[in-house]
Coordinates of C-alpha atoms in Angstrom, one line a residue:
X28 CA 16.8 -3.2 22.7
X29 CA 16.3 -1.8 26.0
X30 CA 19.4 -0.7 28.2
X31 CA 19.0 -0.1 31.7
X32 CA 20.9 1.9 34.8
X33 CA 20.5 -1.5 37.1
X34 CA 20.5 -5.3 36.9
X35 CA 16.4 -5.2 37.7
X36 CA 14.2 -6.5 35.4
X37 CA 10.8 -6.3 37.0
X38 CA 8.6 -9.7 36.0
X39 CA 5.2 -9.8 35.3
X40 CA 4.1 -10.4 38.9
X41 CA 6.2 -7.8 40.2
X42 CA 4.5 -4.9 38.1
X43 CA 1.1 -6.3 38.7
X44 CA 1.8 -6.0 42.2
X45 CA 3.3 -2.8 42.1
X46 CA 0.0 -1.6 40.7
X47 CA -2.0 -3.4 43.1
X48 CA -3.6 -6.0 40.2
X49 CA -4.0 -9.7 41.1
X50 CA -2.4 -11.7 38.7
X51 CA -4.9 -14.5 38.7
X52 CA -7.8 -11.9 37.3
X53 CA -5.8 -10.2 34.9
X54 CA -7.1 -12.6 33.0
X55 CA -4.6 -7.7 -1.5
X56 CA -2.5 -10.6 -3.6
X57 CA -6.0 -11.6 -5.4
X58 CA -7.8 -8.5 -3.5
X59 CA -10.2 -8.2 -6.4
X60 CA -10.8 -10.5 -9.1
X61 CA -11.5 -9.9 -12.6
X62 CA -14.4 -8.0 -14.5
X63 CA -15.8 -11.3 -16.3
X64 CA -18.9 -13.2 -14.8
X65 CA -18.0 -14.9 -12.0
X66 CA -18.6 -18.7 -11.3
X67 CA -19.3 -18.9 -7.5
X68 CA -22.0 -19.8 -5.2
X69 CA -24.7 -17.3 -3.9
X70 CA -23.5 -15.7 -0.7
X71 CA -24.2 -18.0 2.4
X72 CA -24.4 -17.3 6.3
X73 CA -22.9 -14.3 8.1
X74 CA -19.4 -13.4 9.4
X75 CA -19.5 -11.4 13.2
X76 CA -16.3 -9.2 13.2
X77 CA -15.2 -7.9 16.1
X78 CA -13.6 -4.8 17.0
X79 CA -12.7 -3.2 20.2
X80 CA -13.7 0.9 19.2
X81 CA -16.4 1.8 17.6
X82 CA -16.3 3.1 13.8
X83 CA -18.0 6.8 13.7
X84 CA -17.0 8.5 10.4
X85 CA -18.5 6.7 7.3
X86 CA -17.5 9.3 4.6
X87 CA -14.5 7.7 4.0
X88 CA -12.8 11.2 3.2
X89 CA -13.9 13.0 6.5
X90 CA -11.0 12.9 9.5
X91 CA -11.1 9.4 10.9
X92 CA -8.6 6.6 12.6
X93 CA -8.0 3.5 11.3
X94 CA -11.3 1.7 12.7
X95 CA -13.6 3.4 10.1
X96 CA -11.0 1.8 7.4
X97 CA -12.1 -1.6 8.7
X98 CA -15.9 -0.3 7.3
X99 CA -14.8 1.5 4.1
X100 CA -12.9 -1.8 2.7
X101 CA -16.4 -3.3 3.3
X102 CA -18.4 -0.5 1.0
X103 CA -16.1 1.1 -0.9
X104 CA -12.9 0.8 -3.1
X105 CA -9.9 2.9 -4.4
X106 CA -8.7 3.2 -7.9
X107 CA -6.1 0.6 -7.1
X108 CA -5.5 -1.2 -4.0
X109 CA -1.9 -3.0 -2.7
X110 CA -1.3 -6.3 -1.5
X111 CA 0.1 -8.0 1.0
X112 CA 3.4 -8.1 -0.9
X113 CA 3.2 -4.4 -1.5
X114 CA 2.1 -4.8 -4.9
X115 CA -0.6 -2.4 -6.6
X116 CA -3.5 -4.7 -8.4
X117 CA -6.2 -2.7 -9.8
X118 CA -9.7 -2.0 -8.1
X119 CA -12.2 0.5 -10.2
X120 CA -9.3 1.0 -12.4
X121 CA -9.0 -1.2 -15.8
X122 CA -5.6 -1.3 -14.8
X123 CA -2.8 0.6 -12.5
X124 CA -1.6 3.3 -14.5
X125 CA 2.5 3.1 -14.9
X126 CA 5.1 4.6 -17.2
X127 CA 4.7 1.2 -19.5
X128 CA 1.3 0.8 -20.1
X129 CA 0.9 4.5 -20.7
X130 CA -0.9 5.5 -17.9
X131 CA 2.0 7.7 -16.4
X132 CA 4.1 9.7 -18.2
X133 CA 8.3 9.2 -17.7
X134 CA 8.5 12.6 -15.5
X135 CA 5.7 11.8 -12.8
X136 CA 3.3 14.6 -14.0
X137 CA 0.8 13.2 -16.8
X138 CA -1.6 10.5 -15.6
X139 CA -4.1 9.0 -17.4
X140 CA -6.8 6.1 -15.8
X141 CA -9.1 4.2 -17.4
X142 CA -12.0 2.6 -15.6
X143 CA -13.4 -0.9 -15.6
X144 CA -16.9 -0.9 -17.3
X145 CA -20.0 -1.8 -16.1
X146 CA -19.2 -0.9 -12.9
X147 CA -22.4 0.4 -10.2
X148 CA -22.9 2.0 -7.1
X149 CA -24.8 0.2 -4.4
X150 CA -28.1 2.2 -5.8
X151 CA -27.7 1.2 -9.3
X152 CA -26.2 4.1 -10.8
X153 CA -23.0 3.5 -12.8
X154 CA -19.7 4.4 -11.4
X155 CA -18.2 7.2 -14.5
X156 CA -14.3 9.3 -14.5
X157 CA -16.9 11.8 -12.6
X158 CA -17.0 10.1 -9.6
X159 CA -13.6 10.3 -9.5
X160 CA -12.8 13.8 -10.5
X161 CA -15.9 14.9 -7.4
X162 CA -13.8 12.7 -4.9
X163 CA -10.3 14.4 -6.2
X164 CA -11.8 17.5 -5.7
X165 CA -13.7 16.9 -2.4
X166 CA -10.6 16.3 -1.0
X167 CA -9.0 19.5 -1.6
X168 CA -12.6 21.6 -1.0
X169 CA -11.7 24.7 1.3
X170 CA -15.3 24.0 2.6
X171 CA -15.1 20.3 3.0
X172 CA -13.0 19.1 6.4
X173 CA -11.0 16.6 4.1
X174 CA -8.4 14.3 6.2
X175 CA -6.1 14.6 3.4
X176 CA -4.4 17.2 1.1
X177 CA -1.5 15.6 0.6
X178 CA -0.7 14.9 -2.7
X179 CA -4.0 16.0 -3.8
X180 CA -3.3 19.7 -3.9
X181 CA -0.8 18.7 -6.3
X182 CA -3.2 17.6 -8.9
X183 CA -4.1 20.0 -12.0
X184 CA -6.1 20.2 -15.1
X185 CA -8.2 17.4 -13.8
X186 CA -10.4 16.3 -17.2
X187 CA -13.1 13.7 -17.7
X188 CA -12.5 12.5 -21.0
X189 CA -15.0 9.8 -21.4
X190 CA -17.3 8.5 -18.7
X191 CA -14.7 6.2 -18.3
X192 CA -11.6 7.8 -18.8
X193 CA -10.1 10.8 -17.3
X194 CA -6.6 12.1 -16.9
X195 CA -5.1 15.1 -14.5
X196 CA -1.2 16.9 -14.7
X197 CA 1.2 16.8 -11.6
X198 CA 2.3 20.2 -10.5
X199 CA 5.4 18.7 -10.0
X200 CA 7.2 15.2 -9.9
X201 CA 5.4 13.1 -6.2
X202 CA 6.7 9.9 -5.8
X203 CA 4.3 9.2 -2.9
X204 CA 0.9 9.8 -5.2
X205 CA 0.7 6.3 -6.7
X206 CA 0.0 5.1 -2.7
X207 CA -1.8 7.9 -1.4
X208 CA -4.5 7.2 -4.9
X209 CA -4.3 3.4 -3.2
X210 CA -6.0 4.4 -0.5
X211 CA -8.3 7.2 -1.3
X212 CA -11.9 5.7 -1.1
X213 CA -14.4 6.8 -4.5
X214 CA -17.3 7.9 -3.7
X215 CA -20.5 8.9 -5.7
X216 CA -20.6 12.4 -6.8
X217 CA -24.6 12.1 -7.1
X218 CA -24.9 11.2 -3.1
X219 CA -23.7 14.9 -2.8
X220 CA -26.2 17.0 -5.0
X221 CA -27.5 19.9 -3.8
X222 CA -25.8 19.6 -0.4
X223 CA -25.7 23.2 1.2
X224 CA -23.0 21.7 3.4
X225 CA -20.3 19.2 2.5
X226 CA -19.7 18.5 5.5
X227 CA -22.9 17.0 6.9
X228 CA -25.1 15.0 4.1
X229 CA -27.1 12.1 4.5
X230 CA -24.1 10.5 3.1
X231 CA -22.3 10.3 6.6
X232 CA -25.3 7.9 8.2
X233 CA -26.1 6.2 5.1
X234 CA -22.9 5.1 2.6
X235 CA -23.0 4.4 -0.8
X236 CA -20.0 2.5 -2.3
X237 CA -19.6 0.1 -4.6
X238 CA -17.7 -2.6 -2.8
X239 CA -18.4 -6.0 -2.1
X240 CA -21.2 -4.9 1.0
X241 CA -23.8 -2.8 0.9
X242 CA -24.7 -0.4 4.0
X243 CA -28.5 -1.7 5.8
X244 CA -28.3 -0.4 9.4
X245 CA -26.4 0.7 12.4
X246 CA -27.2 0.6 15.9
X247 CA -24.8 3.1 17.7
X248 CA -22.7 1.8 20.6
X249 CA -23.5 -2.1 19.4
X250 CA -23.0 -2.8 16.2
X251 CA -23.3 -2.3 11.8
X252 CA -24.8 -4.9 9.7
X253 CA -23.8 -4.7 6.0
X254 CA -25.4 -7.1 3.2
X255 CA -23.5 -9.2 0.7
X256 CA -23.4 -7.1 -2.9
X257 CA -24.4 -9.4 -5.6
X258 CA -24.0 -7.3 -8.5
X259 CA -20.3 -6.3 -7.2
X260 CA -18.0 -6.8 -10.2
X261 CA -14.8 -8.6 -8.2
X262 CA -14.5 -11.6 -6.2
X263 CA -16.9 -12.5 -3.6
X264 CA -18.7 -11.5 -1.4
X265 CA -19.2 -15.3 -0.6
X266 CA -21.4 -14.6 2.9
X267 CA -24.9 -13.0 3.0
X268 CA -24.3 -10.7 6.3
X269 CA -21.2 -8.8 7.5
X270 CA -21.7 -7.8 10.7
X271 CA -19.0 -5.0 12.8
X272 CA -19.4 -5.6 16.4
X273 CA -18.2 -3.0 18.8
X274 CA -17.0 -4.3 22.2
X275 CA -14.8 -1.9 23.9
X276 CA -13.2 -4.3 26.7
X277 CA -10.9 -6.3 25.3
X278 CA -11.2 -9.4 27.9
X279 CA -15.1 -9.0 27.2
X280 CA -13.6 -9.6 23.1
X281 CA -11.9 -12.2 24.1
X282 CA -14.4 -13.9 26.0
X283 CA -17.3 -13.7 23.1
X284 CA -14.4 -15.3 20.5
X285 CA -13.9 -18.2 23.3
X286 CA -18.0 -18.6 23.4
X287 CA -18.4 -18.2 19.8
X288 CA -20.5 -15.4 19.4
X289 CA -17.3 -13.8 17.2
X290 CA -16.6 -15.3 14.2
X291 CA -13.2 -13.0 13.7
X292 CA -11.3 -10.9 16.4
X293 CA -10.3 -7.6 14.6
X294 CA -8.7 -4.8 16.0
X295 CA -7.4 -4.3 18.4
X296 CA -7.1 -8.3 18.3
X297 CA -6.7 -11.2 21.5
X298 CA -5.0 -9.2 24.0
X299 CA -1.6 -10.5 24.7
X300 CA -2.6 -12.1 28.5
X301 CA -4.6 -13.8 26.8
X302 CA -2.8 -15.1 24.1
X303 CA -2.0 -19.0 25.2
X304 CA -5.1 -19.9 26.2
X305 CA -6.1 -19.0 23.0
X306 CA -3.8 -20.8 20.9
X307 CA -5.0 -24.3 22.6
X308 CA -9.1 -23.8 22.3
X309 CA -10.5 -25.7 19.9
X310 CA -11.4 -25.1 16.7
X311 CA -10.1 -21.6 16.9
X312 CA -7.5 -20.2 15.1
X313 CA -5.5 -17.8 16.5
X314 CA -2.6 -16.0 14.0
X315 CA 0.4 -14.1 15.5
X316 CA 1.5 -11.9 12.7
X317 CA 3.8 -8.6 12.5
X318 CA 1.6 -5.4 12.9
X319 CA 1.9 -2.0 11.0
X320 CA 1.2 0.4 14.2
X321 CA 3.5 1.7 16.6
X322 CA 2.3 2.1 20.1
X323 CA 3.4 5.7 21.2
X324 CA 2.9 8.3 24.5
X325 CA 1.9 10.7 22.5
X326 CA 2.4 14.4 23.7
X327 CA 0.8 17.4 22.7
X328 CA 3.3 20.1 22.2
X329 CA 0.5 22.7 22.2
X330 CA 0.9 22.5 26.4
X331 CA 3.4 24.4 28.0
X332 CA 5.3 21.7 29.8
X333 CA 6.1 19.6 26.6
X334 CA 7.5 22.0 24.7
X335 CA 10.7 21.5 26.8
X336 CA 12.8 19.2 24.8
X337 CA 14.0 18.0 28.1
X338 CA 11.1 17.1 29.6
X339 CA 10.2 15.0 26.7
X340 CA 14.0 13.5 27.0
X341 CA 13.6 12.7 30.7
X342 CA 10.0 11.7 30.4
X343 CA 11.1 8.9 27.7
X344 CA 14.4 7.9 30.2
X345 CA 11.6 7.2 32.5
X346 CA 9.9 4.8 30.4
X347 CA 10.8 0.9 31.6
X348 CA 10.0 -0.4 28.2
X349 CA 11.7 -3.8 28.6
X350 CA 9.3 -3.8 31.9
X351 CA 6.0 -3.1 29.9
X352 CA 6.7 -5.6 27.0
X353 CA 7.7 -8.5 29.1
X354 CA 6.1 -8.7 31.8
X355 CA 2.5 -6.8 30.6
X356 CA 2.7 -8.1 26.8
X357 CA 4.5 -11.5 27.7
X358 CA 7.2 -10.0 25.0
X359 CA 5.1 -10.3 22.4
X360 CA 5.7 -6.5 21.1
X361 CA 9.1 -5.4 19.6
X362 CA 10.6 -2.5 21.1
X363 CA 11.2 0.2 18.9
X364 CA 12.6 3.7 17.8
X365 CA 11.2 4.5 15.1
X366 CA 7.8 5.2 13.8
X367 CA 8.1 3.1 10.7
X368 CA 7.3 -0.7 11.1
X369 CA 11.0 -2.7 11.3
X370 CA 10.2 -4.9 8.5
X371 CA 9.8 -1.4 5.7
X372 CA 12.5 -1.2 3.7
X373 CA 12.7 2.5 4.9
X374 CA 12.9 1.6 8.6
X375 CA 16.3 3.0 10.1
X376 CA 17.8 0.4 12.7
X377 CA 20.9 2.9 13.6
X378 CA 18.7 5.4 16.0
X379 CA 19.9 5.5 19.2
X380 CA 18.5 3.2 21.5
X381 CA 16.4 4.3 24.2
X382 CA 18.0 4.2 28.1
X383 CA 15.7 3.2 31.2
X384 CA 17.4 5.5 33.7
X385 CA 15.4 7.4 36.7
X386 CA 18.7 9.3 38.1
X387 CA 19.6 10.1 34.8
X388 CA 16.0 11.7 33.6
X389 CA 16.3 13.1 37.1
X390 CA 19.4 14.9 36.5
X391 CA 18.7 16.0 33.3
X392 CA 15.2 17.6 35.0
X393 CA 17.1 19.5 37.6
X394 CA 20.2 20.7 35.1
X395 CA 17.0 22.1 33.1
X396 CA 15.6 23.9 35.5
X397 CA 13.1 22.1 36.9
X398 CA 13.4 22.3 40.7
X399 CA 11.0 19.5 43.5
X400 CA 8.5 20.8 45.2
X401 CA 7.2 19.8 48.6
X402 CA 4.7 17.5 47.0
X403 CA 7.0 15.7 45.4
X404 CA 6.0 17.0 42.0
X405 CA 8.9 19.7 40.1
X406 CA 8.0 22.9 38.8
X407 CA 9.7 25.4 36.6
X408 CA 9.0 29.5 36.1
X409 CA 5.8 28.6 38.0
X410 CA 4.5 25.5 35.3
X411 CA 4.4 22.3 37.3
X412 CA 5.5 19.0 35.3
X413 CA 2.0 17.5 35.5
X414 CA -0.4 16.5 32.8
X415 CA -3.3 13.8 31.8
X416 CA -2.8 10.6 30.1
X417 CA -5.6 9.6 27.9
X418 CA -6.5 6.3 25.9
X419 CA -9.3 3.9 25.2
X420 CA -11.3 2.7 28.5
X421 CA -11.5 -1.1 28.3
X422 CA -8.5 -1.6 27.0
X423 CA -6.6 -3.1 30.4
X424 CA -3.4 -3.7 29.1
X425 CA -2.7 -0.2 28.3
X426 CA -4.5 1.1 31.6
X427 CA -2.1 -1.4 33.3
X428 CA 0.7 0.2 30.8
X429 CA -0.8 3.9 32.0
X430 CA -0.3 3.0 36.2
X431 CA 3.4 1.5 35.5
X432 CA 4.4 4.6 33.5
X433 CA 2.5 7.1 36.7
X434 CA 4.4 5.3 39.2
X435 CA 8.1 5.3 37.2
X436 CA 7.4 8.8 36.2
X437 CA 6.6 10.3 40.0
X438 CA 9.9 8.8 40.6
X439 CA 11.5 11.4 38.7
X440 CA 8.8 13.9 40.0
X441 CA 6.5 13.9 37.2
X442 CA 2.9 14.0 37.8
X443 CA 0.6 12.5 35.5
X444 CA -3.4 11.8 35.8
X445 CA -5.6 9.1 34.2
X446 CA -8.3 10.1 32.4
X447 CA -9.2 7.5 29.8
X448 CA -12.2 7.9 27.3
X449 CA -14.5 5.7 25.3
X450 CA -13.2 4.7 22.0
X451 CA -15.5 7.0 19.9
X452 CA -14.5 10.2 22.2
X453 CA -11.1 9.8 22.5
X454 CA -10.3 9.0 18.9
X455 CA -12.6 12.0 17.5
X456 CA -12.3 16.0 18.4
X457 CA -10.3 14.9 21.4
X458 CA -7.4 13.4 19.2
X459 CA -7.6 14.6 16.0
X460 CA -8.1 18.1 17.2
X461 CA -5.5 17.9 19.7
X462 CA -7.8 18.6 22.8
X463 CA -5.4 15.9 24.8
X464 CA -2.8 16.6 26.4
X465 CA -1.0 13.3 26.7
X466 CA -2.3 9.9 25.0
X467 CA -1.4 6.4 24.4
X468 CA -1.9 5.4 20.9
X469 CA -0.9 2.9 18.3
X470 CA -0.5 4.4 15.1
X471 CA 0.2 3.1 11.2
X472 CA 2.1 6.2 9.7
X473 CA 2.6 4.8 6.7
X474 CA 0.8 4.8 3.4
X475 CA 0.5 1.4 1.4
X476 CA 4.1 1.2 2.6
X477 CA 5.4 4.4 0.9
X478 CA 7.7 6.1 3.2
X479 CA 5.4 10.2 2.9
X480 CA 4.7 10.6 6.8
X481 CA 3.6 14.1 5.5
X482 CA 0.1 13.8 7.2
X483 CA 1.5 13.1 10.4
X484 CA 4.8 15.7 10.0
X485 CA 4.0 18.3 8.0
X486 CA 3.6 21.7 9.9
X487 CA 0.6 22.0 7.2
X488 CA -0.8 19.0 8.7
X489 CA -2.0 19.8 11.9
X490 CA -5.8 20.4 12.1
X491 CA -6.0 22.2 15.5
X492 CA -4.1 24.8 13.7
X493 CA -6.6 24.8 10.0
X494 CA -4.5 22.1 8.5
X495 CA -5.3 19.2 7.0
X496 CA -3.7 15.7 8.4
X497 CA -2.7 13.8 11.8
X498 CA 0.1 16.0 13.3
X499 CA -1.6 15.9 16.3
X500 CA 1.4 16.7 18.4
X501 CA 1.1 20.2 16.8
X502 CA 5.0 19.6 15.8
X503 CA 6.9 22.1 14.0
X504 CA 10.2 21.6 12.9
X505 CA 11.5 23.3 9.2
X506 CA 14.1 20.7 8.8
X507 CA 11.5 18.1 8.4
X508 CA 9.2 20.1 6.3
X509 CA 12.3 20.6 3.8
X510 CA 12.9 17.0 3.9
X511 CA 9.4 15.6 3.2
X512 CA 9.1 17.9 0.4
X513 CA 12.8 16.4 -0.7
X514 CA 11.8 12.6 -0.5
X515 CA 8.5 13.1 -2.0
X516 CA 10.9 14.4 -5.4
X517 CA 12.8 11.4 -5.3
X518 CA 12.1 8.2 -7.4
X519 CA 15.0 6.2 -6.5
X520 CA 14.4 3.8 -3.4
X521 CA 17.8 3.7 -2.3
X522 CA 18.3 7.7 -3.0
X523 CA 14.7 8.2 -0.9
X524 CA 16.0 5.8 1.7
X525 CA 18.8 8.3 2.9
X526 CA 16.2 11.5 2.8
X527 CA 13.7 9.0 5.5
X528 CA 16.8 8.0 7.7
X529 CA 17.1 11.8 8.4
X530 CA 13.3 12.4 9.3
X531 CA 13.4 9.1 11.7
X532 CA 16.6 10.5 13.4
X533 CA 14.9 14.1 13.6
X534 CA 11.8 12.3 14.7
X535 CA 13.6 10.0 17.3
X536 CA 15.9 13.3 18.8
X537 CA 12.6 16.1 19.1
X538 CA 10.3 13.3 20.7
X539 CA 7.0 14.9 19.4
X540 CA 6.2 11.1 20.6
X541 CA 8.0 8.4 23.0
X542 CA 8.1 5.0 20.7
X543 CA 7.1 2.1 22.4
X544 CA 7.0 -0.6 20.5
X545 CA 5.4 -2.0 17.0
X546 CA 2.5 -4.2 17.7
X547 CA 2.4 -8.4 17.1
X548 CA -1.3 -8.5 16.2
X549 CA -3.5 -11.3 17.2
X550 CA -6.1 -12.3 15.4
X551 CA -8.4 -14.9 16.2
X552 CA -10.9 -16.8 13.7
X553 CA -13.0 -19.6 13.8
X554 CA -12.5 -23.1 12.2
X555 CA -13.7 -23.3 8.7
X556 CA -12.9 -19.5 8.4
X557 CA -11.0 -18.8 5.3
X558 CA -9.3 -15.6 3.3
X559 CA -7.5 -13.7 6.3
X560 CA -4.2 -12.4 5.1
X561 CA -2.4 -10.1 7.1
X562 CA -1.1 -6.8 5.2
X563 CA 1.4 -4.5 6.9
X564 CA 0.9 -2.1 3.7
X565 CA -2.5 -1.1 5.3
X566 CA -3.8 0.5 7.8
X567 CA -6.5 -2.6 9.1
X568 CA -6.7 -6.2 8.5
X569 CA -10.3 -7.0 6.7
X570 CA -8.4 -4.9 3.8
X571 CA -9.8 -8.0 1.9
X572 CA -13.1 -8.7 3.2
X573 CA -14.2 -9.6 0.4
X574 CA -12.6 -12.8 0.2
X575 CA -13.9 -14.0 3.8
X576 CA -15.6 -17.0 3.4
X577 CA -16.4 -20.0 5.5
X578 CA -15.3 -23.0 3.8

């Protein structure tokens, strides 16, 4: 819900014209199966999936966005996975350890896994519990650029018992560990022997994995081909070829799923303009399905002019968001004030609800300090309220998105610039390193639906400063550390519910971010294509690739 200062609700034409566009031209339930022989045909034919930015990072464990994901679900797989119901089923484990079958002990801190046998890598070599203790350890490597400690540096006493068996001790009680092991990638320990640095091996342009594709060749800025693995011990793969396209302009996307050279439109899906022609071509099928990202202005808090709360305050005033999701989205997002996807049973619906009100922002501006200049533009102590907005070139509804926001922003004499990148710049140093200084960007900050937003909170997780994790905003605030630390000790849903309510609100009042809504994703396949099943619980849709199949 949007309240607003006036009774205008610009339409779709009217914002199109105020930025000068014609409207005419704007044109893992049964994730793997079991370890017996399989019945099922040889794989047959290819699947072309398309996605709007280009995956970069193939170590799995190396800083990457959620692109790359769509690739790792492809070639490699967890200890466990979760489903689209939010349910844990067992990948290179035997089973998912818990507290009744032994495999976690009542307190949280002994954990014992046992792998499923005859399992191989994609060069023959058989997956053993020292994979996983490498992978464990890579992760928490001083000398390795891991994207994640979290939960890791927790782990002690790591011990291969068996080639198939090892177990490890807690340092202390983590509730969130069961989904950050759900989506931490294995990888062979062999593929990094002898490598003088971590960091770069042959490894990064040439994956080894042992899920249901095998890596055979990339051609950068076009597209990866990956071939079907027939010794792979779960379901599937039931197609010869899987084939990542990468086609940064979304209407370009959308145009190569209407002429069929796309068999499946991945992220960042049918854009929404495009949406009802879609749903009426024939044999297509086009699914509208909630979304686990949040689309946020991202600000980074290492620049001078956004480390006044009440820029950040007027700044989001400023922000017509019943505008942008109506008349640019045809009201296919859900507006939002929180950073956790409204269906999660953490999500807290009692934030206060964001205000669309120039004078107000304005006011709030000038009662801060910040005086109009001459050109329009207002300046405090010598700093000037202007700054870049970044985001993915190609991607026309946000650049329409980017124009609204510079033109309701000048009104309350804010300057912002335009300076959008190619998918693979902007979502590398640029983003993760925090070289932007404002950004549009849809993120999932959840992990398999646990509530930890530690990689994205944490003052410890901000790898601009020599942390480890997405806190990109370079956001500080002790309250939240405390907190984290706090829920991450609870067991109890309902008693963890009340410790993420008070990050949200903290979240929601310091604006290290403006919400702006959760995505509706779009996907589009074509007739006869089967085994697409959206999963909020993960961070990208082919989660369960391999169970695409054409019928």
């Amino acid at each position: 819900m949007t309240t607003r200062n006036n009774d205008f609700h610009a339409s779709r034409r009217q914002v199109l014209a105020m930025l000068g566009i014609g409207v005419a031209g704007t044109a893992m339930s049964g994730l793997l199966g079991s370890s017996v022989v399989r019945a099922q045909a040889a794989p047959k034919g290819q699947i072309v999936l398309g996605f709007s930015q280009e995956p970069t990072v193939f170590n799995p464990h190396l800083l990457h966005i959620e692109v790359d994901e769509g690739v790792y679900f492809a070639l490699f797989d967890p200890l466990f996975g979760v489903d689209d119901g939010g349910e844990f089923v067992p990948c290179l484990a035997a089973e998912v350890p818990t507290v009744a079958n032994g495999g976690v002990s009542a307190d949280g801190l002994k954990w014992k896994v046992k792998l499923r046998e005859g399992v191989t890598w994609h060069d023959g070599k058989p997956l053993t519990a020292e994979d996983v203790k490498f992978t464990m350890e890579l992760l928490v490597n001083p000398k390795f650029n891991s994207w994640r400690h979290t939960g890791h540096e927790l782990v002690r006493d790591l011990t291969v018992v068996s080639p198939t068996e090892l177990t490890w001790t807690m340092e202390k009680p983590y509730a969130p560990y069961a989904s950050i092991l759900a989506s931490t990638f294995i990888v062979p320990k062999h593929a990094f022997d002898g490598a003088a640095d971590l960091n770069n091996t042959p490894f990064n342009n040439a994956p080894i994995g042992t899920g249901p594709y095998k890596w055979t060749k990339r051609v950068a800025g076009d597209y990866i081909e990956m071939a079907a693995n027939t010794s792979y011990y779960g379901d599937g793969p039931f197609v010869e070829r899987l084939i990542v396209k990468y086609i940064p302009d979304l209407t370009v996307m959308y145009t190569q799923f209407k002429t069929g050279d796309l068999d499946v439109v991945g992220l960042q899906g049918i854009s929404a303009d495009h949406y009802e022609e879609a749903s009426a071509l024939a044999d297509r099928t086009v699914v509208k399905a909630p979304g686990s990202p949040v689309e946020t202005f991202s600000l980074n808090l290492g620049l001078p002019v956004f480390q006044d709360k009440a820029v950040r305050q007027a700044l989001y005033m400023a922000v017509d968001k019943a505008s942008i999701i109506d008349a640019l989205y045809f009201g296919l997002p859900v507006a939002t004030e929180s950073y956790m996807p409204q269906q999660a049973y953490y999500h807290n619906g009692d934030l206060p609800k964001h205000e669309f009100n120039i004078e107000k922002a304005s006011a709030l501006l000038e009662e801060a300090g910040w005086k109009l200049g001459s050109d329009g533009v207002r300046a405090k102590d010598g700093l000037r309220l202007s700054f870049e907005n970044s985001t993915t070139s190609g991607n026309h509804l946000r650049e329409q998105m980017q124009q609204f926001l510079q033109q309701t922003f000048a009104q309350i004499g804010a300057e912002m610039t335009i300076r959008n990148l190619p998918p693979a710049v902007m979502w590398g140093d640029h983003w993760m390193l925090s070289q932007y200084q404002s950004a549009i960007a849809g993120i999932v900050f959840l992990t398999g639906g646990d509530p930890d937003t530690s990689d994205y909170f944490s003052s410890k997780s901000i790898a601009a400063q020599g942390g480890a994790g997405q806190n990109t905003w370079q956001w500080k605030n002790e309250d939240v550390d405390k907190l984290l630390a706090e829920g991450a000790a609870i067991f109890v849903p309902e008693e963890r519910k009340k410790t993420y309510a008070k990050i949200q609100a903290l979240v929601r009042d310091e604006l290290p971010f403006l919400p702006l809504h959760q995505f509706t994703d779009l996907r589009g396949f074509k007739k006869g294509f089967e085994g697409y099943v959206p999963n909020v619980n993960v961070r990208i849709d082919s989660w369960n690739v391999n169970s695409w199949r054409w019928s």
